[in-house]
Amino acid sequence: MVSRYALIIDPATPDDPRTDFTSTFSEVDATAPALSVGELSTQRGDGIFESVGVIDGHAQEVQAHLDRLAHSAEICDLPAPNLEQWRAATVLAAAHCGPGESVIKLILSRGVDHGPAPTAWITANPAPDFAGVRVRGVRVVTLDRGYDSAVPARAPWLLLGAKTLSYAVNMAAIREAKRRGADDAIFVSTDGIVFEAPTASLIVRINDVYVTPAPTGGILQGTTQLSAFSWMQAQGLTTEYRDVLTDELHRADAAWLVSSVRLAAPITEIDGTTIPLDAEFTARLNEYLLSPRD
Ligand code: PLP
């Protein structure tokens, strides 16, 4: 596979009538510097992104990622992205991914102070090998997010429903989880409501119902969770969006962290309590997630 690929995108407006956006893409050496030192994405983390899983050159769930990119842009007061332009860039990047698993990143930054703005680029890289963790699972600890579940509505400037580039807090949470002897974290509100993991959505099975925290503004709407729910529904399984209480986590019959590149990682332990691992179901879920999905 071509291991690294990057395109700088000259962002088009949503009403741009072009159907061919090739002239707006400039391929750059992905290993060489390409951004201005004035970039607000690097200075302030001021921008948004998407990580799209690619299997054997097929970019998964592109529409769901584009929809979330547009949603994040709206929350962050960034210019609305031209989704057909981003789709074309994603298809081009996917064509540079060979067999196996890769990851494409779509990045839209506020740009450079005094312009040009915004800045947009896309990269393709080989994905880390998550085959083991999909079988072995992860141990997680719950971590206090430091605010209550009403904050997203009360303080929209915290940009909680947007996938912003500011992931320093998320990465710090994973380091804290490791310090506590776990592999990953689940954020919970100060009033005991479960949010999400720093880089994944949570699905728990309680009494044969597959439950995920409702994406009511405080968490991201996970594209993998959406896709997993449609697969479950097609098999007659019951799915539900609702508030999940921290106490309920420890009583789950099974639980998974789901995300675009790692896919479904079964949770084997939450705060030291063993969670049953349904190996057969997890294998079928990951088999589905590894199949081409649109
Ligand atoms: N929640 C957060 C905070 C994430 O960073 C991610 C993925 O990166 C997810 C949820 C899962 O989203 P997706 O399934 O679209 O990868």
PDB file of C-alpha atoms and ligand atoms in Angstrom, residues 51 65 68 163 167 170 196-201 220-225 258-260, ligand 1:
ATOM      1  CA  SER A  51     -11.531   9.762  11.049  1.00  0.00           C
ATOM      2  CA  HIS A  65     -18.970  11.160   8.484  1.00  0.00           C
ATOM      3  CA  ARG A  68     -21.110  14.893  11.233  1.00  0.00           C
ATOM      4  CA  LYS A 163     -15.647  16.629  16.838  1.00  0.00           C
ATOM      5  CA  TYR A 167      -8.335  16.204  21.877  1.00  0.00           C
ATOM      6  CA  ASN A 170      -9.371  13.050  25.689  1.00  0.00           C
ATOM      7  CA  GLU A 196     -18.792   8.229  26.002  1.00  0.00           C
ATOM      8  CA  ALA A 197     -15.162   7.104  25.827  1.00  0.00           C
ATOM      9  CA  PRO A 198     -12.449   9.603  24.814  1.00  0.00           C
ATOM     10  CA  THR A 199     -12.313   8.161  21.279  1.00  0.00           C
ATOM     11  CA  ALA A 200     -15.330   5.845  21.063  1.00  0.00           C
ATOM     12  CA  SER A 201     -19.045   5.437  21.702  1.00  0.00           C
ATOM     13  CA  LEU A 220     -20.729  12.753  19.545  1.00  0.00           C
ATOM     14  CA  GLN A 221     -23.188  10.795  17.450  1.00  0.00           C
ATOM     15  CA  GLY A 222     -20.937   7.831  16.633  1.00  0.00           C
ATOM     16  CA  THR A 223     -21.045   6.642  13.037  1.00  0.00           C
ATOM     17  CA  THR A 224     -20.030   3.121  14.119  1.00  0.00           C
ATOM     18  CA  GLN A 225     -22.724   3.010  16.808  1.00  0.00           C
ATOM     19  CA  VAL A 258     -17.175   1.204  19.178  1.00  0.00           C
ATOM     20  CA  SER A 259     -15.380   3.542  16.777  1.00  0.00           C
ATOM     21  CA  SER A 260     -14.485   3.817  13.109  1.00  0.00           C
TER      22      SER A 260
HETATM   23  N1  PLP B   1     -16.892   9.730  20.699  1.00  0.00           N
HETATM   24  C1  PLP B   1     -15.702  10.345  20.572  1.00  0.00           C
HETATM   25  C2  PLP B   1     -15.307  11.375  21.576  1.00  0.00           C
HETATM   26  C3  PLP B   1     -14.842  10.010  19.510  1.00  0.00           C
HETATM   27  O1  PLP B   1     -13.666  10.630  19.378  1.00  0.00           O
HETATM   28  C4  PLP B   1     -15.250   9.025  18.577  1.00  0.00           C
HETATM   29  C5  PLP B   1     -14.392   8.659  17.439  1.00  0.00           C
HETATM   30  O2  PLP B   1     -13.328   9.127  17.243  1.00  0.00           O
HETATM   31  C6  PLP B   1     -16.478   8.404  18.759  1.00  0.00           C
HETATM   32  C7  PLP B   1     -17.288   8.782  19.818  1.00  0.00           C
HETATM   33  C8  PLP B   1     -16.941   7.330  17.820  1.00  0.00           C
HETATM   34  O3  PLP B   1     -17.260   7.881  16.570  1.00  0.00           O
HETATM   35  P1  PLP B   1     -17.134   7.033  15.234  1.00  0.00           P
HETATM   36  O4  PLP B   1     -17.865   5.754  15.460  1.00  0.00           O
HETATM   37  O5  PLP B   1     -17.779   7.879  14.217  1.00  0.00           O
HETATM   38  O6  PLP B   1     -15.680   6.804  14.987  1.00  0.00           O
END
